[in-house]
PDB file of C-alpha atoms in Angstrom:
ATOM      1  CA  UNK Z 861       2.684  13.561  10.446  1.00  0.00           C
ATOM      2  CA  UNK Z 862       2.869   9.708  10.951  1.00  0.00           C
ATOM      3  CA  UNK Z 863       1.692   9.650  14.490  1.00  0.00           C
ATOM      4  CA  UNK Z 864      -1.340  11.842  13.465  1.00  0.00           C
ATOM      5  CA  UNK Z 865      -2.003   9.225  10.733  1.00  0.00           C
ATOM      6  CA  UNK Z 866      -1.835   6.610  13.270  1.00  0.00           C
ATOM      7  CA  UNK Z 867      -4.402   8.259  15.470  1.00  0.00           C
ATOM      8  CA  UNK Z 868      -7.112   8.403  12.705  1.00  0.00           C
ATOM      9  CA  UNK Z 869      -6.437   5.142  11.562  1.00  0.00           C
ATOM     10  CA  UNK Z 870      -7.430   3.148  14.521  1.00  0.00           C
ATOM     11  CA  UNK Z 871      -9.455   0.181  13.292  1.00  0.00           C
ATOM     12  CA  UNK Z 872      -7.760  -0.057   9.965  1.00  0.00           C
ATOM     13  CA  UNK Z 873      -5.938  -3.942   9.333  1.00  0.00           C
ATOM     14  CA  UNK Z 874      -2.903  -3.528   7.866  1.00  0.00           C
ATOM     15  CA  UNK Z 875      -0.965  -6.191   5.659  1.00  0.00           C
ATOM     16  CA  UNK Z 876      -0.798  -8.420   8.931  1.00  0.00           C
ATOM     17  CA  UNK Z 877      -4.382  -8.436   9.633  1.00  0.00           C
ATOM     18  CA  UNK Z 878      -3.422  -6.605  12.821  1.00  0.00           C
ATOM     19  CA  UNK Z 879      -3.441  -2.777  13.430  1.00  0.00           C
ATOM     20  CA  UNK Z 880      -2.325  -0.742  10.830  1.00  0.00           C
ATOM     21  CA  UNK Z 881       0.968   1.347  12.287  1.00  0.00           C
ATOM     22  CA  UNK Z 882       1.290   4.382  10.002  1.00  0.00           C
ATOM     23  CA  UNK Z 883       4.657   5.001  11.758  1.00  0.00           C
ATOM     24  CA  UNK Z 884       6.250   2.033  10.585  1.00  0.00           C
ATOM     25  CA  UNK Z 885       4.546   2.009   7.440  1.00  0.00           C
ATOM     26  CA  UNK Z 886       4.864   5.427   6.265  1.00  0.00           C
ATOM     27  CA  UNK Z 887       8.524   5.528   7.295  1.00  0.00           C
ATOM     28  CA  UNK Z 888       9.198   2.879   5.064  1.00  0.00           C
ATOM     29  CA  UNK Z 889       7.876   4.506   2.157  1.00  0.00           C
ATOM     30  CA  UNK Z 890       8.709   7.997   2.425  1.00  0.00           C
ATOM     31  CA  UNK Z 891      12.266   7.214   3.395  1.00  0.00           C
ATOM     32  CA  UNK Z 892      13.014   5.358   0.007  1.00  0.00           C
ATOM     33  CA  UNK Z 893      12.007   5.417  -3.559  1.00  0.00           C
ATOM     34  CA  UNK Z 894       9.971   2.713  -5.097  1.00  0.00           C
ATOM     35  CA  UNK Z 895       8.027  -0.116  -3.647  1.00  0.00           C
ATOM     36  CA  UNK Z 896       8.746  -4.031  -3.673  1.00  0.00           C
ATOM     37  CA  UNK Z 897       8.287  -6.534  -6.085  1.00  0.00           C
ATOM     38  CA  UNK Z 898       7.648 -10.026  -4.654  1.00  0.00           C
ATOM     39  CA  UNK Z 899       8.424 -13.110  -6.644  1.00  0.00           C
ATOM     40  CA  UNK Z 900       7.326 -16.371  -6.071  1.00  0.00           C
ATOM     41  CA  UNK Z 901       9.395 -19.330  -8.120  1.00  0.00           C
ATOM     42  CA  UNK Z 902       9.463 -22.811  -7.973  1.00  0.00           C
ATOM     43  CA  UNK Z 903      12.542 -23.824  -6.041  1.00  0.00           C
ATOM     44  CA  UNK Z 904      12.299 -27.909  -6.091  1.00  0.00           C
ATOM     45  CA  UNK Z 905       9.248 -30.155  -6.277  1.00  0.00           C
ATOM     46  CA  UNK Z 906       8.020 -29.474  -2.834  1.00  0.00           C
ATOM     47  CA  UNK Z 907       9.075 -25.896  -2.089  1.00  0.00           C
ATOM     48  CA  UNK Z 908       8.809 -22.142  -3.492  1.00  0.00           C
ATOM     49  CA  UNK Z 909      11.151 -19.194  -3.180  1.00  0.00           C
ATOM     50  CA  UNK Z 910       9.784 -16.019  -2.596  1.00  0.00           C
ATOM     51  CA  UNK Z 911      12.208 -13.027  -3.018  1.00  0.00           C
ATOM     52  CA  UNK Z 912      11.302  -9.360  -2.925  1.00  0.00           C
ATOM     53  CA  UNK Z 913      13.415  -6.524  -4.610  1.00  0.00           C
ATOM     54  CA  UNK Z 914      12.786  -2.954  -5.704  1.00  0.00           C
ATOM     55  CA  UNK Z 915      10.126  -2.865  -8.663  1.00  0.00           C
ATOM     56  CA  UNK Z 916      11.354  -0.927 -11.676  1.00  0.00           C
ATOM     57  CA  UNK Z 917       9.000  -0.518 -14.737  1.00  0.00           C
ATOM     58  CA  UNK Z 918      12.023  -1.289 -17.047  1.00  0.00           C
ATOM     59  CA  UNK Z 919      14.212  -3.540 -15.351  1.00  0.00           C
ATOM     60  CA  UNK Z 920      17.364  -2.582 -17.396  1.00  0.00           C
ATOM     61  CA  UNK Z 921      17.028   1.203 -16.214  1.00  0.00           C
ATOM     62  CA  UNK Z 922      20.188   2.279 -14.432  1.00  0.00           C
ATOM     63  CA  UNK Z 923      19.888   3.237 -10.796  1.00  0.00           C
ATOM     64  CA  UNK Z 924      22.450   5.559  -8.647  1.00  0.00           C
ATOM     65  CA  UNK Z 925      24.063   4.012  -6.201  1.00  0.00           C
ATOM     66  CA  UNK Z 926      22.307   5.519  -3.057  1.00  0.00           C
ATOM     67  CA  UNK Z 927      19.262   4.041  -4.302  1.00  0.00           C
ATOM     68  CA  UNK Z 928      20.144   0.581  -4.771  1.00  0.00           C
ATOM     69  CA  UNK Z 929      19.308  -1.285  -1.717  1.00  0.00           C
ATOM     70  CA  UNK Z 930      16.128  -0.294  -0.379  1.00  0.00           C
ATOM     71  CA  UNK Z 931      14.910  -2.067   2.450  1.00  0.00           C
ATOM     72  CA  UNK Z 932      11.259  -3.403   2.425  1.00  0.00           C
ATOM     73  CA  UNK Z 933       9.753  -5.064   4.864  1.00  0.00           C
ATOM     74  CA  UNK Z 934       6.631  -7.291   3.304  1.00  0.00           C
ATOM     75  CA  UNK Z 935       4.181  -9.605   5.172  1.00  0.00           C
ATOM     76  CA  UNK Z 936       3.284 -12.026   2.638  1.00  0.00           C
ATOM     77  CA  UNK Z 937      -0.187 -13.840   2.659  1.00  0.00           C
ATOM     78  CA  UNK Z 938      -0.438 -16.909   0.708  1.00  0.00           C
ATOM     79  CA  UNK Z 939      -2.641 -19.861   0.065  1.00  0.00           C
ATOM     80  CA  UNK Z 940      -2.974 -22.908  -2.158  1.00  0.00           C
ATOM     81  CA  UNK Z 941      -6.345 -24.786  -2.984  1.00  0.00           C
ATOM     82  CA  UNK Z 942      -5.562 -26.677  -0.068  1.00  0.00           C
ATOM     83  CA  UNK Z 943      -4.325 -24.230   2.452  1.00  0.00           C
ATOM     84  CA  UNK Z 944      -5.636 -21.335   4.020  1.00  0.00           C
ATOM     85  CA  UNK Z 945      -4.020 -18.251   4.069  1.00  0.00           C
ATOM     86  CA  UNK Z 946      -0.846 -17.911   5.890  1.00  0.00           C
ATOM     87  CA  UNK Z 947       1.370 -14.878   6.777  1.00  0.00           C
ATOM     88  CA  UNK Z 948       4.853 -14.697   6.254  1.00  0.00           C
ATOM     89  CA  UNK Z 949       7.615 -11.936   6.634  1.00  0.00           C
ATOM     90  CA  UNK Z 950       9.507 -11.503   3.678  1.00  0.00           C
ATOM     91  CA  UNK Z 951      12.446  -8.926   3.959  1.00  0.00           C
ATOM     92  CA  UNK Z 952      14.684  -7.783   0.691  1.00  0.00           C
ATOM     93  CA  UNK Z 953      17.903  -9.935   0.353  1.00  0.00           C
ATOM     94  CA  UNK Z 954      16.615 -12.454   2.412  1.00  0.00           C
ATOM     95  CA  UNK Z 955      14.877 -15.228   0.343  1.00  0.00           C
ATOM     96  CA  UNK Z 956      11.695 -17.003   2.057  1.00  0.00           C
ATOM     97  CA  UNK Z 957      11.295 -20.923   0.965  1.00  0.00           C
ATOM     98  CA  UNK Z 958       8.082 -22.187   1.681  1.00  0.00           C
ATOM     99  CA  UNK Z 959       7.123 -25.989   1.676  1.00  0.00           C
ATOM    100  CA  UNK Z 960       3.897 -26.425  -0.743  1.00  0.00           C
ATOM    101  CA  UNK Z 961       2.303 -28.580  -2.876  1.00  0.00           C
ATOM    102  CA  UNK Z 962       3.740 -28.085  -6.193  1.00  0.00           C
ATOM    103  CA  UNK Z 963       1.033 -29.928  -7.975  1.00  0.00           C
ATOM    104  CA  UNK Z 964      -1.673 -26.940  -6.734  1.00  0.00           C
ATOM    105  CA  UNK Z 965      -1.429 -23.278  -7.723  1.00  0.00           C
ATOM    106  CA  UNK Z 966       0.068 -20.961  -4.838  1.00  0.00           C
ATOM    107  CA  UNK Z 967      -1.505 -17.266  -4.764  1.00  0.00           C
ATOM    108  CA  UNK Z 968      -0.221 -14.354  -2.617  1.00  0.00           C
ATOM    109  CA  UNK Z 969      -2.054 -11.170  -1.224  1.00  0.00           C
ATOM    110  CA  UNK Z 970      -4.940 -12.471  -2.324  1.00  0.00           C
ATOM    111  CA  UNK Z 971      -6.941 -10.286   0.283  1.00  0.00           C
ATOM    112  CA  UNK Z 972      -4.851  -6.971  -1.251  1.00  0.00           C
ATOM    113  CA  UNK Z 973      -3.631  -5.975   2.493  1.00  0.00           C
ATOM    114  CA  UNK Z 974       0.253  -6.242   1.153  1.00  0.00           C
ATOM    115  CA  UNK Z 975       1.757  -3.110  -0.570  1.00  0.00           C
ATOM    116  CA  UNK Z 976       3.838  -4.481  -3.186  1.00  0.00           C
ATOM    117  CA  UNK Z 977       3.588  -5.805  -6.646  1.00  0.00           C
ATOM    118  CA  UNK Z 978       3.791 -10.022  -7.210  1.00  0.00           C
ATOM    119  CA  UNK Z 979       5.167 -12.150  -9.880  1.00  0.00           C
ATOM    120  CA  UNK Z 980       5.016 -15.496 -10.409  1.00  0.00           C
ATOM    121  CA  UNK Z 981       7.703 -17.677 -12.799  1.00  0.00           C
ATOM    122  CA  UNK Z 982       5.573 -19.593 -16.110  1.00  0.00           C
ATOM    123  CA  UNK Z 983       4.842 -22.581 -14.353  1.00  0.00           C
ATOM    124  CA  UNK Z 984       3.132 -20.252 -11.403  1.00  0.00           C
ATOM    125  CA  UNK Z 985       1.075 -18.496 -13.884  1.00  0.00           C
ATOM    126  CA  UNK Z 986       0.261 -21.470 -15.638  1.00  0.00           C
ATOM    127  CA  UNK Z 987      -1.415 -22.795 -12.536  1.00  0.00           C
ATOM    128  CA  UNK Z 988      -3.031 -20.064 -11.553  1.00  0.00           C
ATOM    129  CA  UNK Z 989      -4.496 -19.695 -15.223  1.00  0.00           C
ATOM    130  CA  UNK Z 990      -5.528 -23.554 -15.276  1.00  0.00           C
ATOM    131  CA  UNK Z 991      -7.582 -22.851 -11.803  1.00  0.00           C
ATOM    132  CA  UNK Z 992      -9.396 -20.089 -13.128  1.00  0.00           C
ATOM    133  CA  UNK Z 993     -10.451 -21.888 -16.091  1.00  0.00           C
ATOM    134  CA  UNK Z 994     -11.376 -24.811 -14.046  1.00  0.00           C
ATOM    135  CA  UNK Z 995     -13.041 -23.604 -11.197  1.00  0.00           C
ATOM    136  CA  UNK Z 996     -12.584 -19.591 -10.858  1.00  0.00           C
ATOM    137  CA  UNK Z 997     -14.309 -19.937  -6.747  1.00  0.00           C
TER     138      UNK Z 997
END
């Protein structure tokens, strides 16, 4: 089935901006439950930590042991008001550390090509809100 999807999605861009590989993409979604939540937190004055875990509407809900460790591989596109979009791989249980200017907001998945939810720490949300209030473009 995924091979057939791969044939009809010729020319469709995937999360990395290249051709969408439906075989890899589909198996990742059909062989495990849920979908990823990518979280961005300030790590220190010059870096952020990007981590990935299974998204759950109720984070306190119990999960059967066999479903606790999904392995998502997401390409995270990020930009700041000073940088253009850069793609980096983010894998579950392997945080990604990015050196960025902490005085400006960082945003991920702005072109909506990544198949994940995203969240920021409170400082990150405040920077994004301030950016929208000052200059939404």
